[in-house]
Backbone as CSV, one residue per row, in Angstrom:
resi,resn,N_x,N_y,N_z,CA_x,CA_y,CA_z,C_x,C_y,C_z
1,UNK,0.820,-1.204,0.000,0.000,0.000,0.000,0.856,1.258,0.000
2,UNK,1.928,1.246,-0.769,2.828,2.388,-0.816,2.227,3.559,-1.571
3,UNK,2.811,4.722,-1.375,2.304,5.961,-1.967,2.214,5.877,-3.485
4,UNK,3.270,5.415,-4.142,3.324,5.390,-5.604,3.024,4.022,-6.190
5,UNK,2.589,3.097,-5.364,2.439,1.711,-5.804,1.468,1.571,-6.967
6,UNK,0.339,2.230,-6.882,-0.671,2.086,-7.937,-0.107,2.510,-9.294
7,UNK,0.591,3.615,-9.326,1.182,4.085,-10.579,2.202,3.124,-11.148
8,UNK,3.032,2.545,-10.289,4.054,1.627,-10.776,3.455,0.293,-11.202
9,UNK,2.407,-0.138,-10.525,1.730,-1.359,-10.968,1.077,-1.132,-12.330
10,UNK,0.546,0.057,-12.538,-0.014,0.390,-13.849,1.080,0.415,-14.914
11,UNK,2.263,0.853,-14.556,3.380,0.841,-15.507,3.734,-0.586,-15.900
12,UNK,3.777,-1.491,-14.926,4.067,-2.899,-15.233,3.001,-3.455,-16.174
13,UNK,1.755,-3.152,-15.884,0.657,-3.603,-16.760,0.782,-2.976,-18.147
14,UNK,1.185,-1.703,-18.192,1.365,-1.033,-19.475,2.456,-1.675,-20.314
15,UNK,3.572,-2.036,-19.678,4.657,-2.717,-20.389,4.172,-4.083,-20.864
16,UNK,3.432,-4.786,-20.013,2.883,-6.085,-20.402,1.972,-5.943,-21.621
17,UNK,1.091,-4.957,-21.597,0.173,-4.742,-22.719,0.923,-4.365,-23.990
18,UNK,1.966,-3.552,-23.851,2.755,-3.157,-25.020,3.472,-4.366,-25.622
19,UNK,4.021,-5.223,-24.774,4.682,-6.436,-25.264,3.663,-7.339,-25.951
20,UNK,2.505,-7.467,-25.338,1.444,-8.291,-25.930,1.021,-7.736,-27.293
21,UNK,1.069,-6.409,-27.454,0.710,-5.789,-28.732,1.863,-5.785,-29.727
22,UNK,3.009,-6.374,-29.352,4.123,-6.495,-30.275,5.171,-5.407,-30.180
23,UNK,5.124,-4.576,-29.157,6.105,-3.505,-28.974,7.059,-3.904,-27.857
24,UNK,8.289,-4.239,-28.228,9.255,-4.677,-27.222,9.625,-3.546,-26.274
25,UNK,9.819,-2.348,-26.821,10.100,-1.185,-25.985,8.799,-0.403,-25.830
26,UNK,8.307,-0.339,-24.636,6.990,0.252,-24.385,7.093,1.759,-24.222
27,UNK,6.843,2.500,-25.292,6.789,3.956,-25.192,5.388,4.417,-24.801
28,UNK,4.403,3.640,-25.221,3.001,3.954,-24.919,2.383,2.730,-24.270
29,UNK,1.674,2.956,-23.175,0.927,1.872,-22.537,-0.424,1.827,-23.238
30,UNK,-0.642,0.861,-24.130,-1.748,0.935,-25.073,-3.145,0.838,-24.473
31,UNK,-3.310,0.178,-23.374,-4.666,-0.041,-22.858,-5.073,0.906,-21.743
32,UNK,-4.228,1.856,-21.402,-4.595,2.844,-20.382,-5.546,3.874,-20.982
33,UNK,-6.194,4.629,-20.140,-7.103,5.711,-20.554,-8.173,5.221,-21.524
34,UNK,-8.849,4.156,-21.152,-9.944,3.601,-21.950,-9.516,3.263,-23.369
35,UNK,-8.312,2.754,-23.524,-7.836,2.313,-24.825,-7.156,3.382,-25.652
36,UNK,-7.085,4.620,-25.163,-6.405,5.675,-25.898,-4.891,5.657,-25.668
37,UNK,-4.453,4.981,-24.643,-3.032,4.865,-24.359,-2.528,5.965,-23.443
38,UNK,-1.339,5.753,-22.941,-0.687,6.702,-22.051,0.800,6.687,-22.377
39,UNK,1.378,7.855,-22.537,2.815,7.919,-22.785,3.571,7.435,-21.548
40,UNK,4.532,6.559,-21.759,5.318,6.024,-20.658,6.705,6.605,-20.600
41,UNK,6.821,7.916,-20.756,8.146,8.533,-20.840,8.626,9.126,-19.528
42,UNK,7.804,9.148,-18.510,8.216,9.772,-17.248,9.307,8.943,-16.558
43,UNK,9.135,7.630,-16.559,10.125,6.730,-15.977,10.608,5.774,-17.059
44,UNK,11.891,5.426,-17.050,12.365,4.386,-17.970,11.741,3.040,-17.604
45,UNK,11.563,2.190,-18.597,10.834,0.935,-18.388,11.677,-0.326,-18.482
46,UNK,12.967,-0.207,-18.691,13.790,-1.378,-18.957,13.626,-2.462,-17.887
47,UNK,13.691,-2.085,-16.628,13.667,-3.073,-15.554,12.257,-3.564,-15.224
48,UNK,11.256,-3.005,-15.887,9.885,-3.473,-15.685,9.530,-4.616,-16.628
49,UNK,10.425,-4.935,-17.548,10.126,-6.008,-18.488,10.056,-7.372,-17.799
50,UNK,10.855,-7.567,-16.760,10.798,-8.865,-16.062,9.442,-9.090,-15.389
51,UNK,8.947,-8.175,-14.546,7.616,-8.432,-13.988,6.522,-8.431,-15.060
52,UNK,6.707,-7.654,-16.127,5.726,-7.669,-17.219,5.698,-9.035,-17.890
53,UNK,6.861,-9.651,-18.062,6.903,-10.998,-18.647,6.237,-12.010,-17.715
54,UNK,6.438,-11.846,-16.418,5.733,-12.728,-15.475,4.228,-12.562,-15.620
55,UNK,3.781,-11.329,-15.785,2.347,-11.065,-15.972,1.822,-11.711,-17.255
56,UNK,2.667,-11.740,-18.306,2.258,-12.387,-19.553,2.028,-13.881,-19.362
57,UNK,2.721,-14.465,-18.394,2.550,-15.883,-18.086,1.555,-16.098,-16.948
58,UNK,0.663,-15.157,-16.770,-0.449,-15.233,-15.808,-0.022,-15.331,-14.350
59,UNK,1.143,-14.794,-14.044,1.545,-14.651,-12.644,0.784,-13.444,-12.102
60,UNK,0.297,-13.541,-10.891,-0.481,-12.435,-10.328,0.376,-11.175,-10.203
61,UNK,-0.296,-10.038,-10.219,0.415,-8.762,-10.112,1.186,-8.679,-8.801
62,UNK,0.588,-9.147,-7.720,1.248,-9.100,-6.414,2.520,-9.940,-6.438
63,UNK,2.439,-11.144,-6.984,3.610,-12.023,-7.046,4.683,-11.436,-7.949
64,UNK,4.286,-10.875,-9.080,5.257,-10.262,-9.996,5.957,-9.090,-9.323
65,UNK,5.196,-8.257,-8.619,5.787,-7.102,-7.934,6.692,-7.544,-6.788
66,UNK,6.244,-8.508,-5.999,7.062,-8.993,-4.885,8.338,-9.661,-5.385
67,UNK,8.257,-10.369,-6.512,9.458,-10.965,-7.103,10.439,-9.876,-7.509
68,UNK,9.921,-8.797,-8.102,10.780,-7.678,-8.470,11.441,-7.067,-7.236
69,UNK,10.705,-6.915,-6.145,11.264,-6.343,-4.914,12.368,-7.241,-4.355
70,UNK,12.167,-8.550,-4.374,13.198,-9.483,-3.903,14.446,-9.358,-4.770
71,UNK,14.252,-9.283,-6.091,15.401,-9.139,-6.995,16.116,-7.807,-6.799
72,UNK,15.353,-6.746,-6.552,15.963,-5.437,-6.283,16.820,-5.507,-5.022
73,UNK,16.302,-6.119,-3.968,17.078,-6.232,-2.722,18.337,-7.071,-2.928
74,UNK,18.210,-8.172,-3.650,19.385,-9.023,-3.899,20.417,-8.280,-4.745
75,UNK,19.968,-7.604,-5.798,20.897,-6.869,-6.666,21.552,-5.721,-5.920
76,UNK,20.805,-5.059,-5.051,21.370,-3.957,-4.264,22.456,-4.470,-3.325
77,UNK,22.195,-5.582,-2.662,23.193,-6.157,-1.745,24.453,-6.565,-2.505
78,UNK,24.290,-7.209,-3.637,25.437,-7.651,-4.434,26.234,-6.452,-4.939
79,UNK,25.528,-5.455,-5.469,26.210,-4.266,-6.008,26.976,-3.532,-4.921
80,UNK,26.357,-3.383,-3.752,27.020,-2.672,-2.660,28.231,-3.455,-2.154
81,UNK,28.070,-4.757,-1.998,29.159,-5.583,-1.487,30.387,-5.485,-2.396
82,UNK,30.186,-5.694,-3.693,31.333,-5.687,-4.610,31.892,-4.287,-4.837
83,UNK,31.044,-3.269,-4.730,31.549,-1.899,-4.869,32.464,-1.536,-3.706
84,UNK,32.013,-1.826,-2.497,32.839,-1.518,-1.316,34.099,-2.383,-1.312
85,UNK,33.956,-3.639,-1.690,35.124,-4.524,-1.701,36.147,-4.074,-2.732
86,UNK,35.677,-3.531,-3.870,36.634,-3.065,-4.884,37.410,-1.842,-4.396
87,UNK,36.822,-1.081,-3.484,37.499,0.103,-2.955,38.399,-0.257,-1.779
88,UNK,37.864,-1.020,-0.819,38.584,-1.267,0.433,39.414,-2.543,0.434
89,UNK,39.110,-3.467,-0.454,39.774,-4.787,-0.506,39.536,-5.592,0.773
90,UNK,38.496,-5.231,1.524,38.201,-5.889,2.795,36.801,-6.496,2.759
91,UNK,36.727,-7.780,3.040,35.415,-8.433,3.078,34.585,-7.930,4.256
92,UNK,35.228,-7.667,5.372,34.517,-7.162,6.537,33.892,-5.796,6.235
93,UNK,34.663,-4.899,5.647,34.137,-3.575,5.300,33.016,-3.684,4.288
94,UNK,33.174,-4.590,3.327,32.143,-4.780,2.314,30.856,-5.297,2.934
95,UNK,30.981,-6.229,3.845,29.801,-6.778,4.510,29.135,-5.732,5.394
96,UNK,29.925,-4.986,6.147,29.379,-3.931,7.002,28.701,-2.845,6.165
97,UNK,29.361,-2.419,5.105,28.775,-1.414,4.223,27.474,-1.893,3.602
98,UNK,27.436,-3.158,3.219,26.227,-3.728,2.624,25.078,-3.744,3.617
99,UNK,25.352,-4.179,4.828,24.298,-4.218,5.855,23.784,-2.810,6.150
100,UNK,24.692,-1.858,6.292,24.269,-0.480,6.575,23.466,0.110,5.417
101,UNK,23.883,-0.158,4.186,23.168,0.368,3.014,21.792,-0.282,2.878
102,UNK,21.733,-1.583,3.106,20.457,-2.297,2.989,19.459,-1.843,4.053
103,UNK,19.963,-1.446,5.209,19.086,-1.018,6.307,18.964,0.495,6.410
104,UNK,19.468,1.216,5.435,19.378,2.677,5.456,17.907,3.096,5.462
105,UNK,17.522,3.954,6.387,16.108,4.333,6.503,15.518,4.919,5.225
106,UNK,16.275,5.726,4.502,15.719,6.316,3.279,15.441,5.246,2.225
107,UNK,16.344,4.281,2.086,16.144,3.198,1.121,14.938,2.355,1.500
108,UNK,14.817,2.036,2.772,13.681,1.235,3.229,12.366,2.001,3.084
109,UNK,12.405,3.297,3.345,11.216,4.130,3.160,10.816,4.156,1.681
110,UNK,11.787,4.323,0.797,11.506,4.298,-0.644,10.897,2.974,-1.066
111,UNK,11.412,1.910,-0.512,11.003,0.572,-0.920,9.639,0.180,-0.368
112,UNK,9.413,0.424,0.918,8.231,-0.135,1.565,7.141,0.873,1.914
113,UNK,7.453,2.137,2.033,6.437,3.134,2.379,6.034,3.931,1.145
114,UNK,7.019,4.486,0.458,6.729,5.303,-0.718,6.483,4.464,-1.965
115,UNK,7.010,3.251,-1.986,6.972,2.405,-3.189,7.524,3.161,-4.393
116,UNK,8.620,3.852,-4.184,9.274,4.622,-5.240,10.150,3.663,-6.041
117,UNK,9.529,2.964,-6.957,10.189,1.880,-7.673,11.390,2.362,-8.482
118,UNK,11.252,3.470,-9.191,12.351,3.976,-9.993,13.554,4.353,-9.151
119,UNK,13.300,5.057,-8.069,14.378,5.476,-7.182,15.028,4.275,-6.500
120,UNK,14.224,3.294,-6.140,14.756,2.089,-5.511,15.628,1.316,-6.487
121,UNK,15.200,1.259,-7.748,16.028,0.614,-8.767,17.346,1.364,-8.948
122,UNK,17.280,2.692,-8.931,18.500,3.490,-9.089,19.476,3.248,-7.949
123,UNK,18.964,2.922,-6.770,19.838,2.691,-5.619,20.681,1.420,-5.779
124,UNK,20.316,0.562,-6.727,21.177,-0.586,-7.034,22.491,-0.080,-7.606
125,UNK,22.413,0.920,-8.467,23.564,1.362,-9.250,24.345,2.500,-8.599
126,UNK,23.792,3.104,-7.575,24.469,4.207,-6.898,25.842,3.809,-6.352
127,UNK,25.983,2.691,-5.641,27.321,2.308,-5.162,28.289,1.997,-6.307
128,UNK,27.760,1.515,-7.420,28.621,1.211,-8.568,29.188,2.499,-9.147
129,UNK,28.356,3.545,-9.236,28.838,4.841,-9.720,29.900,5.394,-8.780
130,UNK,29.652,5.327,-7.480,30.620,5.851,-6.520,31.936,5.079,-6.574
131,UNK,31.852,3.754,-6.726,33.075,2.961,-6.881,33.780,3.327,-8.183
132,UNK,33.010,3.565,-9.235,33.599,3.978,-10.508,34.311,5.312,-10.397
133,UNK,33.681,6.273,-9.718,34.327,7.572,-9.507,35.624,7.416,-8.713
134,UNK,35.566,6.608,-7.686,36.772,6.363,-6.879,37.895,5.807,-7.745
135,UNK,37.564,4.796,-8.543,38.614,4.156,-9.341,39.128,5.058,-10.463
136,UNK,38.269,5.859,-11.040,38.718,6.751,-12.109,39.701,7.784,-11.570
137,UNK,39.424,8.325,-10.398,40.266,9.410,-9.884,41.348,8.959,-8.905
138,UNK,41.109,7.914,-8.140,42.039,7.556,-7.071,42.592,6.144,-7.230
139,UNK,41.717,5.201,-7.490,42.104,3.789,-7.466,42.629,3.269,-8.785
140,UNK,42.135,2.116,-9.171,42.559,1.421,-10.380,41.815,1.998,-11.582
141,UNK,42.516,2.787,-12.399,41.868,3.466,-13.521,41.321,2.485,-14.558
142,UNK,41.762,1.248,-14.519,41.251,0.244,-15.459,39.826,-0.185,-15.113
143,UNK,39.326,0.251,-13.976,37.946,-0.072,-13.593,36.990,1.072,-13.923
144,UNK,37.305,1.834,-14.976,36.448,2.930,-15.428,35.067,2.425,-15.839
145,UNK,34.990,1.170,-16.246,33.733,0.589,-16.706,32.659,0.575,-15.617
146,UNK,33.081,0.607,-14.345,32.090,0.675,-13.258,31.268,1.952,-13.354
147,UNK,31.919,3.040,-13.708,31.222,4.314,-13.878,30.202,4.206,-15.011
148,UNK,30.581,3.585,-16.097,29.690,3.405,-17.235,28.494,2.519,-16.873
149,UNK,28.754,1.406,-16.232,27.670,0.488,-15.835,26.728,1.188,-14.858
150,UNK,27.296,1.880,-13.888,26.483,2.565,-12.889,25.581,3.631,-13.494
151,UNK,26.150,4.482,-14.339,25.348,5.532,-14.966,24.303,4.953,-15.909
152,UNK,24.657,3.907,-16.653,23.685,3.274,-17.555,22.517,2.697,-16.757
153,UNK,22.820,2.072,-15.633,21.746,1.519,-14.804,20.867,2.589,-14.185
154,UNK,21.486,3.675,-13.725,20.696,4.746,-13.103,19.809,5.432,-14.129
155,UNK,20.325,5.705,-15.318,19.512,6.401,-16.320,18.358,5.509,-16.788
156,UNK,18.523,4.191,-16.702,17.433,3.280,-17.064,16.509,2.980,-15.893
157,UNK,16.775,3.605,-14.754,15.951,3.392,-13.564,15.154,4.630,-13.191
158,UNK,15.880,5.757,-13.048,15.261,6.960,-12.508,16.062,8.169,-12.974
159,UNK,15.473,8.968,-13.832,16.194,10.071,-14.465,16.632,11.123,-13.441
160,UNK,15.792,11.441,-12.484,16.153,12.441,-11.478,17.351,11.987,-10.640
161,UNK,17.407,10.719,-10.301,18.570,10.197,-9.577,19.835,10.333,-10.406
162,UNK,19.705,10.153,-11.719,20.864,10.322,-12.598,21.344,11.770,-12.571
163,UNK,20.407,12.693,-12.589,20.780,14.104,-12.515,21.485,14.410,-11.195
164,UNK,20.981,13.883,-10.095,21.594,14.127,-8.791,22.995,13.529,-8.699
165,UNK,23.180,12.324,-9.249,24.509,11.716,-9.183,25.473,12.425,-10.138
166,UNK,24.938,13.098,-11.154,25.796,13.932,-12.016,26.399,15.079,-11.211
167,UNK,25.600,15.681,-10.326,26.129,16.745,-9.462,27.237,16.203,-8.559
168,UNK,27.049,15.011,-8.029,28.084,14.385,-7.197,29.339,14.136,-8.032
169,UNK,29.146,13.684,-9.261,30.287,13.408,-10.144,31.050,14.688,-10.469
170,UNK,30.332,15.751,-10.731,30.984,17.035,-11.008,31.744,17.514,-9.766
171,UNK,31.132,17.368,-8.594,31.808,17.753,-7.354,33.076,16.920,-7.165
172,UNK,32.998,15.639,-7.458,34.171,14.767,-7.378,35.248,15.263,-8.324
173,UNK,34.857,15.642,-9.545,35.798,16.171,-10.526,36.435,17.476,-10.088
174,UNK,35.653,18.323,-9.420,36.183,19.601,-8.935,37.218,19.362,-7.840
175,UNK,36.927,18.420,-6.955,37.863,18.113,-5.878,39.185,17.592,-6.446
176,UNK,39.110,16.807,-7.511,40.312,16.217,-8.104,40.695,16.902,-9.412
177,UNK,40.406,18.190,-9.511,40.673,18.924,-10.755,42.156,18.983,-11.086
178,UNK,42.979,19.016,-10.066,44.422,19.065,-10.317,44.869,17.804,-11.051
179,UNK,44.336,16.655,-10.666,44.677,15.404,-11.349,44.207,15.424,-12.803
180,UNK,43.107,16.107,-13.052,42.600,16.189,-14.422,43.584,16.898,-15.335
181,UNK,44.242,17.938,-14.820,45.162,18.702,-15.646,46.578,18.131,-15.647
182,UNK,46.939,17.411,-14.593,48.273,16.823,-14.526,48.344,15.568,-15.391
183,UNK,47.338,14.710,-15.290,47.320,13.459,-16.030,46.374,13.593,-17.214
184,UNK,46.899,13.677,-18.428,46.111,13.954,-19.625,45.184,12.804,-20.020
185,UNK,45.391,11.621,-19.469,44.545,10.493,-19.873,43.093,10.687,-19.473
186,UNK,42.835,11.584,-18.517,41.462,11.833,-18.108,40.651,12.468,-19.228
187,UNK,41.313,13.220,-20.076,40.601,13.853,-21.178,40.336,12.841,-22.275
């Protein structure tokens, strides 16, 4: 009974209907608004294809949504664990960071009270972006791909979160601006 739950369940149904109508990428939810359709451009839909496919196989909406929530929690734990471990090289720190991130009040509020599905999906990729920023500027520069994976995941989850993490990235760049001009490979 989350705040945004009804809207996100309608999005899953919209993606399901679009797939059923032969549109793999659901730009319009064809059966909304009494058959006139609804533009689905406010939130990216990539990660809604899995619960939509479950719906196509007559899995109940509740089960499809709960399966997505379980997968989001598992992916978030895995992403956080490996991101922290890539920075600290410590399993203990990675485990502690994962537990703290998984139990963070804002994340839990997004997940269970607000039902902010897009933002919750973006939180999977947030630690990956931060690990990518760390490695690009401080750590192993060969792990630049973490930044790419993280940003790609966030932009396919929640556009506003991508904008916010861009500000963090710019701030990170400003802090390490001297390295940008000393080491030309950054350009």
